[in-house]
Amino acid sequence: MRYFETKFLDEADEFIAKLDLKTIKKMLYNIDLAEQTNDPRLIKKLQGDIWEFRTKYAGMQIRLLAFWDKTESKDTLVVATHGFIKKVDKIPANEIQRAIKLRERYFDNKH
C-alpha cells in the first residue's frame, strides 16, 4: 500500500541530476520507502505546509523539501520542490521560503 505518490518539480529534478548515481539511488529508495511507510525518519514536517524527505548517505545529509497536494480526491500527492545538502542542524530559513514560493506557484498554475 502506498500512502502517497511523489511528483518532482523542475527544481527538484535539477538538484537530483547533479548528484552521483549511488546517492540518487539511495535517495529514491528512501522516497519509495517513505511512500509505503510514511516513516517520520524519512519524511518529516518542518513548518506549516512544508515537509522534508531525509536521506543520509556517504556523510551527507540530503534534503528534498516538499508539500502535500490533496486537491485530487483519488490520490494523495507529495510534490518535491527542490533539494540541498544540509550543512548545519537547522534547515536554513531561505530554503523553507523557497519551498513556500514554489508551492504557491504550483497551486497558482494548477488552477
PDB file of N, CA and C in Angstrom:
ATOM      1  N   MET A   1       0.833  -1.190   0.000  1.00  0.00           N
ATOM      2  CA  MET A   1       0.000   0.000   0.000  1.00  0.00           C
ATOM      3  C   MET A   1       0.880   1.256   0.000  1.00  0.00           C
ATOM      4  N   ARG A   2       0.488   2.208  -0.788  1.00  0.00           N
ATOM      5  CA  ARG A   2       1.198   3.489  -0.830  1.00  0.00           C
ATOM      6  C   ARG A   2       0.342   4.535  -0.141  1.00  0.00           C
ATOM      7  N   TYR A   3       0.975   5.301   0.757  1.00  0.00           N
ATOM      8  CA  TYR A   3       0.275   6.393   1.432  1.00  0.00           C
ATOM      9  C   TYR A   3       0.155   7.595   0.520  1.00  0.00           C
ATOM     10  N   PHE A   4       1.140   7.758  -0.359  1.00  0.00           N
ATOM     11  CA  PHE A   4       1.140   8.896  -1.279  1.00  0.00           C
ATOM     12  C   PHE A   4       2.037   8.578  -2.462  1.00  0.00           C
ATOM     13  N   GLU A   5       1.931   9.429  -3.467  1.00  0.00           N
ATOM     14  CA  GLU A   5       2.790   9.353  -4.650  1.00  0.00           C
ATOM     15  C   GLU A   5       3.603  10.639  -4.675  1.00  0.00           C
ATOM     16  N   THR A   6       4.830  10.566  -5.192  1.00  0.00           N
ATOM     17  CA  THR A   6       5.695  11.744  -5.216  1.00  0.00           C
ATOM     18  C   THR A   6       5.864  12.265  -6.636  1.00  0.00           C
ATOM     19  N   LYS A   7       5.742  13.565  -6.765  1.00  0.00           N
ATOM     20  CA  LYS A   7       5.973  14.258  -8.037  1.00  0.00           C
ATOM     21  C   LYS A   7       7.124  15.235  -7.801  1.00  0.00           C
ATOM     22  N   PHE A   8       7.988  15.388  -8.796  1.00  0.00           N
ATOM     23  CA  PHE A   8       9.144  16.264  -8.659  1.00  0.00           C
ATOM     24  C   PHE A   8       8.993  17.485  -9.551  1.00  0.00           C
ATOM     25  N   LEU A   9       9.107  18.679  -8.962  1.00  0.00           N
ATOM     26  CA  LEU A   9       9.139  19.908  -9.755  1.00  0.00           C
ATOM     27  C   LEU A   9      10.498  19.990 -10.455  1.00  0.00           C
ATOM     28  N   ASP A  10      10.610  20.870 -11.455  1.00  0.00           N
ATOM     29  CA  ASP A  10      11.862  21.002 -12.222  1.00  0.00           C
ATOM     30  C   ASP A  10      13.067  21.256 -11.323  1.00  0.00           C
ATOM     31  N   GLU A  11      12.879  22.106 -10.301  1.00  0.00           N
ATOM     32  CA  GLU A  11      13.987  22.436  -9.398  1.00  0.00           C
ATOM     33  C   GLU A  11      14.495  21.195  -8.665  1.00  0.00           C
ATOM     34  N   ALA A  12      13.581  20.299  -8.285  1.00  0.00           N
ATOM     35  CA  ALA A  12      13.970  19.054  -7.612  1.00  0.00           C
ATOM     36  C   ALA A  12      14.715  18.143  -8.585  1.00  0.00           C
ATOM     37  N   ASP A  13      14.192  18.033  -9.814  1.00  0.00           N
ATOM     38  CA  ASP A  13      14.862  17.221 -10.850  1.00  0.00           C
ATOM     39  C   ASP A  13      16.276  17.722 -11.118  1.00  0.00           C
ATOM     40  N   GLU A  14      16.427  19.050 -11.192  1.00  0.00           N
ATOM     41  CA  GLU A  14      17.757  19.633 -11.461  1.00  0.00           C
ATOM     42  C   GLU A  14      18.730  19.324 -10.331  1.00  0.00           C
ATOM     43  N   PHE A  15      18.261  19.394  -9.088  1.00  0.00           N
ATOM     44  CA  PHE A  15      19.121  19.072  -7.941  1.00  0.00           C
ATOM     45  C   PHE A  15      19.544  17.605  -7.995  1.00  0.00           C
ATOM     46  N   ILE A  16      18.585  16.722  -8.222  1.00  0.00           N
ATOM     47  CA  ILE A  16      18.864  15.284  -8.251  1.00  0.00           C
ATOM     48  C   ILE A  16      19.855  14.951  -9.361  1.00  0.00           C
ATOM     49  N   ALA A  17      19.696  15.593 -10.513  1.00  0.00           N
ATOM     50  CA  ALA A  17      20.566  15.318 -11.668  1.00  0.00           C
ATOM     51  C   ALA A  17      22.035  15.642 -11.377  1.00  0.00           C
ATOM     52  N   LYS A  18      22.298  16.535 -10.416  1.00  0.00           N
ATOM     53  CA  LYS A  18      23.677  16.917 -10.090  1.00  0.00           C
ATOM     54  C   LYS A  18      24.356  15.947  -9.122  1.00  0.00           C
ATOM     55  N   LEU A  19      23.572  15.044  -8.524  1.00  0.00           N
ATOM     56  CA  LEU A  19      24.128  14.087  -7.562  1.00  0.00           C
ATOM     57  C   LEU A  19      24.746  12.897  -8.286  1.00  0.00           C
ATOM     58  N   ASP A  20      25.640  12.168  -7.597  1.00  0.00           N
ATOM     59  CA  ASP A  20      26.196  10.977  -8.232  1.00  0.00           C
ATOM     60  C   ASP A  20      25.166   9.845  -8.165  1.00  0.00           C
ATOM     61  N   LEU A  21      25.352   8.841  -9.009  1.00  0.00           N
ATOM     62  CA  LEU A  21      24.356   7.782  -9.207  1.00  0.00           C
ATOM     63  C   LEU A  21      24.023   7.030  -7.919  1.00  0.00           C
ATOM     64  N   LYS A  22      25.026   6.702  -7.099  1.00  0.00           N
ATOM     65  CA  LYS A  22      24.754   5.965  -5.852  1.00  0.00           C
ATOM     66  C   LYS A  22      23.914   6.803  -4.891  1.00  0.00           C
ATOM     67  N   THR A  23      24.185   8.094  -4.832  1.00  0.00           N
ATOM     68  CA  THR A  23      23.416   9.000  -3.964  1.00  0.00           C
ATOM     69  C   THR A  23      21.976   9.097  -4.467  1.00  0.00           C
ATOM     70  N   ILE A  24      21.804   9.201  -5.773  1.00  0.00           N
ATOM     71  CA  ILE A  24      20.458   9.267  -6.367  1.00  0.00           C
ATOM     72  C   ILE A  24      19.680   7.994  -6.020  1.00  0.00           C
ATOM     73  N   LYS A  25      20.335   6.834  -6.190  1.00  0.00           N
ATOM     74  CA  LYS A  25      19.661   5.562  -5.899  1.00  0.00           C
ATOM     75  C   LYS A  25      19.214   5.491  -4.447  1.00  0.00           C
ATOM     76  N   LYS A  26      20.077   5.913  -3.524  1.00  0.00           N
ATOM     77  CA  LYS A  26      19.747   5.887  -2.093  1.00  0.00           C
ATOM     78  C   LYS A  26      18.580   6.830  -1.795  1.00  0.00           C
ATOM     79  N   MET A  27      18.618   8.021  -2.380  1.00  0.00           N
ATOM     80  CA  MET A  27      17.560   8.993  -2.139  1.00  0.00           C
ATOM     81  C   MET A  27      16.215   8.487  -2.687  1.00  0.00           C
ATOM     82  N   LEU A  28      16.211   7.953  -3.901  1.00  0.00           N
ATOM     83  CA  LEU A  28      14.969   7.446  -4.495  1.00  0.00           C
ATOM     84  C   LEU A  28      14.452   6.225  -3.735  1.00  0.00           C
ATOM     85  N   TYR A  29      15.382   5.400  -3.228  1.00  0.00           N
ATOM     86  CA  TYR A  29      14.991   4.258  -2.400  1.00  0.00           C
ATOM     87  C   TYR A  29      14.273   4.757  -1.138  1.00  0.00           C
ATOM     88  N   ASN A  30      14.834   5.782  -0.492  1.00  0.00           N
ATOM     89  CA  ASN A  30      14.219   6.331   0.716  1.00  0.00           C
ATOM     90  C   ASN A  30      12.854   6.950   0.431  1.00  0.00           C
ATOM     91  N   ILE A  31      12.719   7.624  -0.700  1.00  0.00           N
ATOM     92  CA  ILE A  31      11.429   8.225  -1.069  1.00  0.00           C
ATOM     93  C   ILE A  31      10.401   7.119  -1.301  1.00  0.00           C
ATOM     94  N   ASP A  32      10.805   6.068  -2.006  1.00  0.00           N
ATOM     95  CA  ASP A  32       9.911   4.935  -2.253  1.00  0.00           C
ATOM     96  C   ASP A  32       9.475   4.306  -0.921  1.00  0.00           C
ATOM     97  N   LEU A  33      10.425   4.140  -0.011  1.00  0.00           N
ATOM     98  CA  LEU A  33      10.123   3.583   1.313  1.00  0.00           C
ATOM     99  C   LEU A  33       9.178   4.506   2.087  1.00  0.00           C
ATOM    100  N   ALA A  34       9.408   5.811   2.010  1.00  0.00           N
ATOM    101  CA  ALA A  34       8.532   6.784   2.687  1.00  0.00           C
ATOM    102  C   ALA A  34       7.105   6.696   2.145  1.00  0.00           C
ATOM    103  N   GLU A  35       6.964   6.494   0.829  1.00  0.00           N
ATOM    104  CA  GLU A  35       5.630   6.375   0.222  1.00  0.00           C
ATOM    105  C   GLU A  35       4.878   5.173   0.795  1.00  0.00           C
ATOM    106  N   GLN A  36       5.616   4.128   1.135  1.00  0.00           N
ATOM    107  CA  GLN A  36       4.990   2.897   1.625  1.00  0.00           C
ATOM    108  C   GLN A  36       4.795   2.868   3.141  1.00  0.00           C
ATOM    109  N   THR A  37       5.621   3.610   3.878  1.00  0.00           N
ATOM    110  CA  THR A  37       5.591   3.503   5.339  1.00  0.00           C
ATOM    111  C   THR A  37       5.185   4.785   6.045  1.00  0.00           C
ATOM    112  N   ASN A  38       5.342   5.933   5.374  1.00  0.00           N
ATOM    113  CA  ASN A  38       5.089   7.246   5.993  1.00  0.00           C
ATOM    114  C   ASN A  38       5.944   7.410   7.256  1.00  0.00           C
ATOM    115  N   ASP A  39       7.152   6.878   7.226  1.00  0.00           N
ATOM    116  CA  ASP A  39       8.077   6.874   8.363  1.00  0.00           C
ATOM    117  C   ASP A  39       8.634   8.280   8.607  1.00  0.00           C
ATOM    118  N   PRO A  40       8.464   8.838   9.817  1.00  0.00           N
ATOM    119  CA  PRO A  40       8.958  10.199  10.096  1.00  0.00           C
ATOM    120  C   PRO A  40      10.484  10.332  10.029  1.00  0.00           C
ATOM    121  N   ARG A  41      11.215   9.220  10.009  1.00  0.00           N
ATOM    122  CA  ARG A  41      12.670   9.324   9.821  1.00  0.00           C
ATOM    123  C   ARG A  41      12.997   9.615   8.361  1.00  0.00           C
ATOM    124  N   LEU A  42      12.027   9.377   7.450  1.00  0.00           N
ATOM    125  CA  LEU A  42      12.239   9.576   6.017  1.00  0.00           C
ATOM    126  C   LEU A  42      11.512  10.805   5.482  1.00  0.00           C
ATOM    127  N   ILE A  43      10.341  11.086   6.016  1.00  0.00           N
ATOM    128  CA  ILE A  43       9.595  12.290   5.621  1.00  0.00           C
ATOM    129  C   ILE A  43       9.040  12.930   6.889  1.00  0.00           C
ATOM    130  N   LYS A  44       9.381  14.207   7.071  1.00  0.00           N
ATOM    131  CA  LYS A  44       9.066  14.869   8.333  1.00  0.00           C
ATOM    132  C   LYS A  44       8.542  16.275   8.068  1.00  0.00           C
ATOM    133  N   LYS A  45       7.552  16.678   8.865  1.00  0.00           N
ATOM    134  CA  LYS A  45       7.005  18.030   8.746  1.00  0.00           C
ATOM    135  C   LYS A  45       8.001  19.035   9.309  1.00  0.00           C
ATOM    136  N   LEU A  46       8.246  20.108   8.559  1.00  0.00           N
ATOM    137  CA  LEU A  46       9.140  21.170   9.029  1.00  0.00           C
ATOM    138  C   LEU A  46       8.350  22.291   9.671  1.00  0.00           C
ATOM    139  N   GLN A  47       7.509  22.926   8.866  1.00  0.00           N
ATOM    140  CA  GLN A  47       6.663  24.023   9.378  1.00  0.00           C
ATOM    141  C   GLN A  47       5.550  24.291   8.385  1.00  0.00           C
ATOM    142  N   GLY A  48       4.398  24.672   8.886  1.00  0.00           N
ATOM    143  CA  GLY A  48       3.264  24.958   8.008  1.00  0.00           C
ATOM    144  C   GLY A  48       2.983  23.788   7.092  1.00  0.00           C
ATOM    145  N   ASP A  49       3.013  24.047   5.802  1.00  0.00           N
ATOM    146  CA  ASP A  49       2.736  23.007   4.807  1.00  0.00           C
ATOM    147  C   ASP A  49       4.002  22.393   4.233  1.00  0.00           C
ATOM    148  N   ILE A  50       5.157  22.749   4.757  1.00  0.00           N
ATOM    149  CA  ILE A  50       6.424  22.295   4.180  1.00  0.00           C
ATOM    150  C   ILE A  50       6.962  21.082   4.947  1.00  0.00           C
ATOM    151  N   TRP A  51       7.332  20.055   4.186  1.00  0.00           N
ATOM    152  CA  TRP A  51       7.876  18.803   4.713  1.00  0.00           C
ATOM    153  C   TRP A  51       9.255  18.591   4.108  1.00  0.00           C
ATOM    154  N   GLU A  52       9.976  17.611   4.628  1.00  0.00           N
ATOM    155  CA  GLU A  52      11.273  17.272   4.044  1.00  0.00           C
ATOM    156  C   GLU A  52      11.427  15.770   3.907  1.00  0.00           C
ATOM    157  N   PHE A  53      11.961  15.350   2.761  1.00  0.00           N
ATOM    158  CA  PHE A  53      12.440  13.985   2.600  1.00  0.00           C
ATOM    159  C   PHE A  53      13.866  13.989   3.120  1.00  0.00           C
ATOM    160  N   ARG A  54      14.200  13.010   3.958  1.00  0.00           N
ATOM    161  CA  ARG A  54      15.504  12.973   4.606  1.00  0.00           C
ATOM    162  C   ARG A  54      16.297  11.768   4.123  1.00  0.00           C
ATOM    163  N   THR A  55      17.520  12.021   3.671  1.00  0.00           N
ATOM    164  CA  THR A  55      18.425  10.947   3.280  1.00  0.00           C
ATOM    165  C   THR A  55      19.800  11.250   3.846  1.00  0.00           C
ATOM    166  N   LYS A  56      20.364  10.283   4.514  1.00  0.00           N
ATOM    167  CA  LYS A  56      21.743  10.377   4.998  1.00  0.00           C
ATOM    168  C   LYS A  56      22.544   9.369   4.195  1.00  0.00           C
ATOM    169  N   TYR A  57      23.586   9.851   3.510  1.00  0.00           N
ATOM    170  CA  TYR A  57      24.367   8.931   2.679  1.00  0.00           C
ATOM    171  C   TYR A  57      25.774   9.483   2.485  1.00  0.00           C
ATOM    172  N   ALA A  58      26.753   8.629   2.640  1.00  0.00           N
ATOM    173  CA  ALA A  58      28.162   8.991   2.417  1.00  0.00           C
ATOM    174  C   ALA A  58      28.554  10.261   3.178  1.00  0.00           C
ATOM    175  N   GLY A  59      28.097  10.369   4.415  1.00  0.00           N
ATOM    176  CA  GLY A  59      28.444  11.520   5.241  1.00  0.00           C
ATOM    177  C   GLY A  59      27.673  12.786   4.913  1.00  0.00           C
ATOM    178  N   MET A  60      26.736  12.713   3.990  1.00  0.00           N
ATOM    179  CA  MET A  60      25.948  13.891   3.601  1.00  0.00           C
ATOM    180  C   MET A  60      24.527  13.755   4.131  1.00  0.00           C
ATOM    181  N   GLN A  61      23.932  14.886   4.446  1.00  0.00           N
ATOM    182  CA  GLN A  61      22.511  14.917   4.781  1.00  0.00           C
ATOM    183  C   GLN A  61      21.802  15.616   3.627  1.00  0.00           C
ATOM    184  N   ILE A  62      21.109  14.814   2.835  1.00  0.00           N
ATOM    185  CA  ILE A  62      20.434  15.336   1.649  1.00  0.00           C
ATOM    186  C   ILE A  62      18.977  15.598   1.998  1.00  0.00           C
ATOM    187  N   ARG A  63      18.511  16.777   1.666  1.00  0.00           N
ATOM    188  CA  ARG A  63      17.127  17.150   1.956  1.00  0.00           C
ATOM    189  C   ARG A  63      16.422  17.550   0.666  1.00  0.00           C
ATOM    190  N   LEU A  64      15.208  17.052   0.528  1.00  0.00           N
ATOM    191  CA  LEU A  64      14.336  17.418  -0.576  1.00  0.00           C
ATOM    192  C   LEU A  64      13.081  17.976   0.085  1.00  0.00           C
ATOM    193  N   LEU A  65      12.819  19.268  -0.074  1.00  0.00           N
ATOM    194  CA  LEU A  65      11.643  19.861   0.548  1.00  0.00           C
ATOM    195  C   LEU A  65      10.417  19.579  -0.314  1.00  0.00           C
ATOM    196  N   ALA A  66       9.265  19.512   0.342  1.00  0.00           N
ATOM    197  CA  ALA A  66       8.052  19.075  -0.353  1.00  0.00           C
ATOM    198  C   ALA A  66       6.810  19.616   0.343  1.00  0.00           C
ATOM    199  N   PHE A  67       5.660  19.426  -0.316  1.00  0.00           N
ATOM    200  CA  PHE A  67       4.362  19.762   0.271  1.00  0.00           C
ATOM    201  C   PHE A  67       3.341  18.757  -0.244  1.00  0.00           C
ATOM    202  N   TRP A  68       2.201  18.685   0.420  1.00  0.00           N
ATOM    203  CA  TRP A  68       1.133  17.757   0.043  1.00  0.00           C
ATOM    204  C   TRP A  68       0.132  18.466  -0.854  1.00  0.00           C
ATOM    205  N   ASP A  69      -0.339  17.746  -1.872  1.00  0.00           N
ATOM    206  CA  ASP A  69      -1.412  18.230  -2.748  1.00  0.00           C
ATOM    207  C   ASP A  69      -2.555  17.226  -2.644  1.00  0.00           C
ATOM    208  N   LYS A  70      -3.601  17.612  -1.932  1.00  0.00           N
ATOM    209  CA  LYS A  70      -4.746  16.720  -1.748  1.00  0.00           C
ATOM    210  C   LYS A  70      -5.963  17.215  -2.524  1.00  0.00           C
ATOM    211  N   THR A  71      -5.719  17.993  -3.579  1.00  0.00           N
ATOM    212  CA  THR A  71      -6.842  18.554  -4.339  1.00  0.00           C
ATOM    213  C   THR A  71      -7.522  17.514  -5.220  1.00  0.00           C
ATOM    214  N   GLU A  72      -6.783  16.487  -5.631  1.00  0.00           N
ATOM    215  CA  GLU A  72      -7.382  15.402  -6.407  1.00  0.00           C
ATOM    216  C   GLU A  72      -7.834  14.351  -5.404  1.00  0.00           C
ATOM    217  N   SER A  73      -9.110  13.983  -5.450  1.00  0.00           N
ATOM    218  CA  SER A  73      -9.624  13.082  -4.420  1.00  0.00           C
ATOM    219  C   SER A  73      -9.080  11.655  -4.540  1.00  0.00           C
ATOM    220  N   LYS A  74      -8.653  11.255  -5.724  1.00  0.00           N
ATOM    221  CA  LYS A  74      -8.247   9.853  -5.901  1.00  0.00           C
ATOM    222  C   LYS A  74      -6.885   9.528  -5.297  1.00  0.00           C
ATOM    223  N   ASP A  75      -5.907  10.400  -5.432  1.00  0.00           N
ATOM    224  CA  ASP A  75      -4.564  10.117  -4.939  1.00  0.00           C
ATOM    225  C   ASP A  75      -4.032  11.257  -4.092  1.00  0.00           C
ATOM    226  N   THR A  76      -3.278  10.887  -3.079  1.00  0.00           N
ATOM    227  CA  THR A  76      -2.553  11.893  -2.310  1.00  0.00           C
ATOM    228  C   THR A  76      -1.201  12.063  -2.964  1.00  0.00           C
ATOM    229  N   LEU A  77      -0.857  13.290  -3.259  1.00  0.00           N
ATOM    230  CA  LEU A  77       0.373  13.588  -3.972  1.00  0.00           C
ATOM    231  C   LEU A  77       1.287  14.407  -3.070  1.00  0.00           C
ATOM    232  N   VAL A  78       2.550  14.038  -3.033  1.00  0.00           N
ATOM    233  CA  VAL A  78       3.552  14.856  -2.366  1.00  0.00           C
ATOM    234  C   VAL A  78       4.410  15.451  -3.471  1.00  0.00           C
ATOM    235  N   VAL A  79       4.551  16.764  -3.472  1.00  0.00           N
ATOM    236  CA  VAL A  79       5.294  17.449  -4.523  1.00  0.00           C
ATOM    237  C   VAL A  79       6.625  17.923  -3.957  1.00  0.00           C
ATOM    238  N   ALA A  80       7.720  17.375  -4.497  1.00  0.00           N
ATOM    239  CA  ALA A  80       9.062  17.771  -4.072  1.00  0.00           C
ATOM    240  C   ALA A  80       9.441  19.051  -4.805  1.00  0.00           C
ATOM    241  N   THR A  81       9.789  20.091  -4.045  1.00  0.00           N
ATOM    242  CA  THR A  81      10.065  21.395  -4.645  1.00  0.00           C
ATOM    243  C   THR A  81      11.512  21.536  -5.094  1.00  0.00           C
ATOM    244  N   HIS A  82      12.452  21.255  -4.201  1.00  0.00           N
ATOM    245  CA  HIS A  82      13.867  21.425  -4.514  1.00  0.00           C
ATOM    246  C   HIS A  82      14.683  20.711  -3.442  1.00  0.00           C
ATOM    247  N   GLY A  83      15.968  20.583  -3.675  1.00  0.00           N
ATOM    248  CA  GLY A  83      16.808  19.891  -2.708  1.00  0.00           C
ATOM    249  C   GLY A  83      18.076  20.650  -2.405  1.00  0.00           C
ATOM    250  N   PHE A  84      18.748  20.216  -1.356  1.00  0.00           N
ATOM    251  CA  PHE A  84      20.038  20.790  -0.982  1.00  0.00           C
ATOM    252  C   PHE A  84      20.743  19.824  -0.038  1.00  0.00           C
ATOM    253  N   ILE A  85      22.028  20.020   0.112  1.00  0.00           N
ATOM    254  CA  ILE A  85      22.821  19.246   1.068  1.00  0.00           C
ATOM    255  C   ILE A  85      22.872  20.062   2.351  1.00  0.00           C
ATOM    256  N   LYS A  86      22.414  19.454   3.427  1.00  0.00           N
ATOM    257  CA  LYS A  86      22.326  20.159   4.707  1.00  0.00           C
ATOM    258  C   LYS A  86      23.694  20.192   5.375  1.00  0.00           C
ATOM    259  N   LYS A  87      24.106  21.376   5.788  1.00  0.00           N
ATOM    260  CA  LYS A  87      25.423  21.545   6.407  1.00  0.00           C
ATOM    261  C   LYS A  87      25.344  21.845   7.899  1.00  0.00           C
ATOM    262  N   VAL A  88      24.183  22.309   8.364  1.00  0.00           N
ATOM    263  CA  VAL A  88      24.002  22.621   9.785  1.00  0.00           C
ATOM    264  C   VAL A  88      22.768  21.881  10.301  1.00  0.00           C
ATOM    265  N   ASP A  89      22.589  21.864  11.608  1.00  0.00           N
ATOM    266  CA  ASP A  89      21.472  21.124  12.190  1.00  0.00           C
ATOM    267  C   ASP A  89      20.108  21.641  11.751  1.00  0.00           C
ATOM    268  N   LYS A  90      19.968  22.971  11.722  1.00  0.00           N
ATOM    269  CA  LYS A  90      18.682  23.562  11.365  1.00  0.00           C
ATOM    270  C   LYS A  90      18.551  23.714   9.854  1.00  0.00           C
ATOM    271  N   ILE A  91      17.326  23.548   9.369  1.00  0.00           N
ATOM    272  CA  ILE A  91      17.070  23.807   7.947  1.00  0.00           C
ATOM    273  C   ILE A  91      17.110  25.331   7.759  1.00  0.00           C
ATOM    274  N   PRO A  92      17.928  25.827   6.822  1.00  0.00           N
ATOM    275  CA  PRO A  92      18.000  27.280   6.604  1.00  0.00           C
ATOM    276  C   PRO A  92      16.641  27.867   6.219  1.00  0.00           C
ATOM    277  N   ALA A  93      16.316  29.013   6.824  1.00  0.00           N
ATOM    278  CA  ALA A  93      15.025  29.672   6.577  1.00  0.00           C
ATOM    279  C   ALA A  93      14.821  29.985   5.101  1.00  0.00           C
ATOM    280  N   ASN A  94      15.905  30.349   4.386  1.00  0.00           N
ATOM    281  CA  ASN A  94      15.751  30.682   2.963  1.00  0.00           C
ATOM    282  C   ASN A  94      15.319  29.461   2.145  1.00  0.00           C
ATOM    283  N   GLU A  95      15.708  28.256   2.572  1.00  0.00           N
ATOM    284  CA  GLU A  95      15.283  27.031   1.856  1.00  0.00           C
ATOM    285  C   GLU A  95      13.785  26.795   2.076  1.00  0.00           C
ATOM    286  N   ILE A  96      13.311  27.043   3.286  1.00  0.00           N
ATOM    287  CA  ILE A  96      11.878  26.895   3.573  1.00  0.00           C
ATOM    288  C   ILE A  96      11.084  27.936   2.788  1.00  0.00           C
ATOM    289  N   GLN A  97      11.591  29.184   2.747  1.00  0.00           N
ATOM    290  CA  GLN A  97      10.913  30.242   1.983  1.00  0.00           C
ATOM    291  C   GLN A  97      10.848  29.885   0.494  1.00  0.00           C
ATOM    292  N   ARG A  98      11.925  29.310  -0.009  1.00  0.00           N
ATOM    293  CA  ARG A  98      11.952  28.897  -1.419  1.00  0.00           C
ATOM    294  C   ARG A  98      10.882  27.828  -1.666  1.00  0.00           C
ATOM    295  N   ALA A  99      10.754  26.869  -0.747  1.00  0.00           N
ATOM    296  CA  ALA A  99       9.736  25.818  -0.890  1.00  0.00           C
ATOM    297  C   ALA A  99       8.326  26.418  -0.850  1.00  0.00           C
ATOM    298  N   ILE A 100       8.113  27.399   0.031  1.00  0.00           N
ATOM    299  CA  ILE A 100       6.799  28.052   0.131  1.00  0.00           C
ATOM    300  C   ILE A 100       6.466  28.757  -1.188  1.00  0.00           C
ATOM    301  N   LYS A 101       7.442  29.474  -1.762  1.00  0.00           N
ATOM    302  CA  LYS A 101       7.212  30.166  -3.038  1.00  0.00           C
ATOM    303  C   LYS A 101       6.906  29.170  -4.167  1.00  0.00           C
ATOM    304  N   LEU A 102       7.648  28.054  -4.205  1.00  0.00           N
ATOM    305  CA  LEU A 102       7.411  27.045  -5.238  1.00  0.00           C
ATOM    306  C   LEU A 102       6.040  26.394  -5.059  1.00  0.00           C
ATOM    307  N   ARG A 103       5.618  26.215  -3.821  1.00  0.00           N
ATOM    308  CA  ARG A 103       4.286  25.658  -3.543  1.00  0.00           C
ATOM    309  C   ARG A 103       3.207  26.614  -4.045  1.00  0.00           C
ATOM    310  N   GLU A 104       3.368  27.909  -3.739  1.00  0.00           N
ATOM    311  CA  GLU A 104       2.394  28.909  -4.196  1.00  0.00           C
ATOM    312  C   GLU A 104       2.313  28.934  -5.714  1.00  0.00           C
ATOM    313  N   ARG A 105       3.468  28.901  -6.378  1.00  0.00           N
ATOM    314  CA  ARG A 105       3.489  28.907  -7.845  1.00  0.00           C
ATOM    315  C   ARG A 105       2.818  27.655  -8.402  1.00  0.00           C
ATOM    316  N   TYR A 106       3.070  26.518  -7.782  1.00  0.00           N
ATOM    317  CA  TYR A 106       2.451  25.248  -8.211  1.00  0.00           C
ATOM    318  C   TYR A 106       0.928  25.351  -8.188  1.00  0.00           C
ATOM    319  N   PHE A 107       0.369  25.808  -7.058  1.00  0.00           N
ATOM    320  CA  PHE A 107      -1.096  25.895  -6.950  1.00  0.00           C
ATOM    321  C   PHE A 107      -1.671  26.995  -7.825  1.00  0.00           C
ATOM    322  N   ASP A 108      -0.944  28.108  -8.011  1.00  0.00           N
ATOM    323  CA  ASP A 108      -1.405  29.178  -8.922  1.00  0.00           C
ATOM    324  C   ASP A 108      -1.522  28.642 -10.343  1.00  0.00           C
ATOM    325  N   ASN A 109      -0.542  27.855 -10.764  1.00  0.00           N
ATOM    326  CA  ASN A 109      -0.539  27.319 -12.129  1.00  0.00           C
ATOM    327  C   ASN A 109      -1.529  26.186 -12.301  1.00  0.00           C
ATOM    328  N   LYS A 110      -1.879  25.534 -11.209  1.00  0.00           N
ATOM    329  CA  LYS A 110      -2.789  24.391 -11.283  1.00  0.00           C
ATOM    330  C   LYS A 110      -4.237  24.824 -11.500  1.00  0.00           C
ATOM    331  N   HIS A 111      -4.599  25.997 -10.965  1.00  0.00           N
ATOM    332  CA  HIS A 111      -6.000  26.435 -11.038  1.00  0.00           C
ATOM    333  C   HIS A 111      -6.286  27.286 -12.227  1.00  0.00           C
TER     334      HIS A 111
END
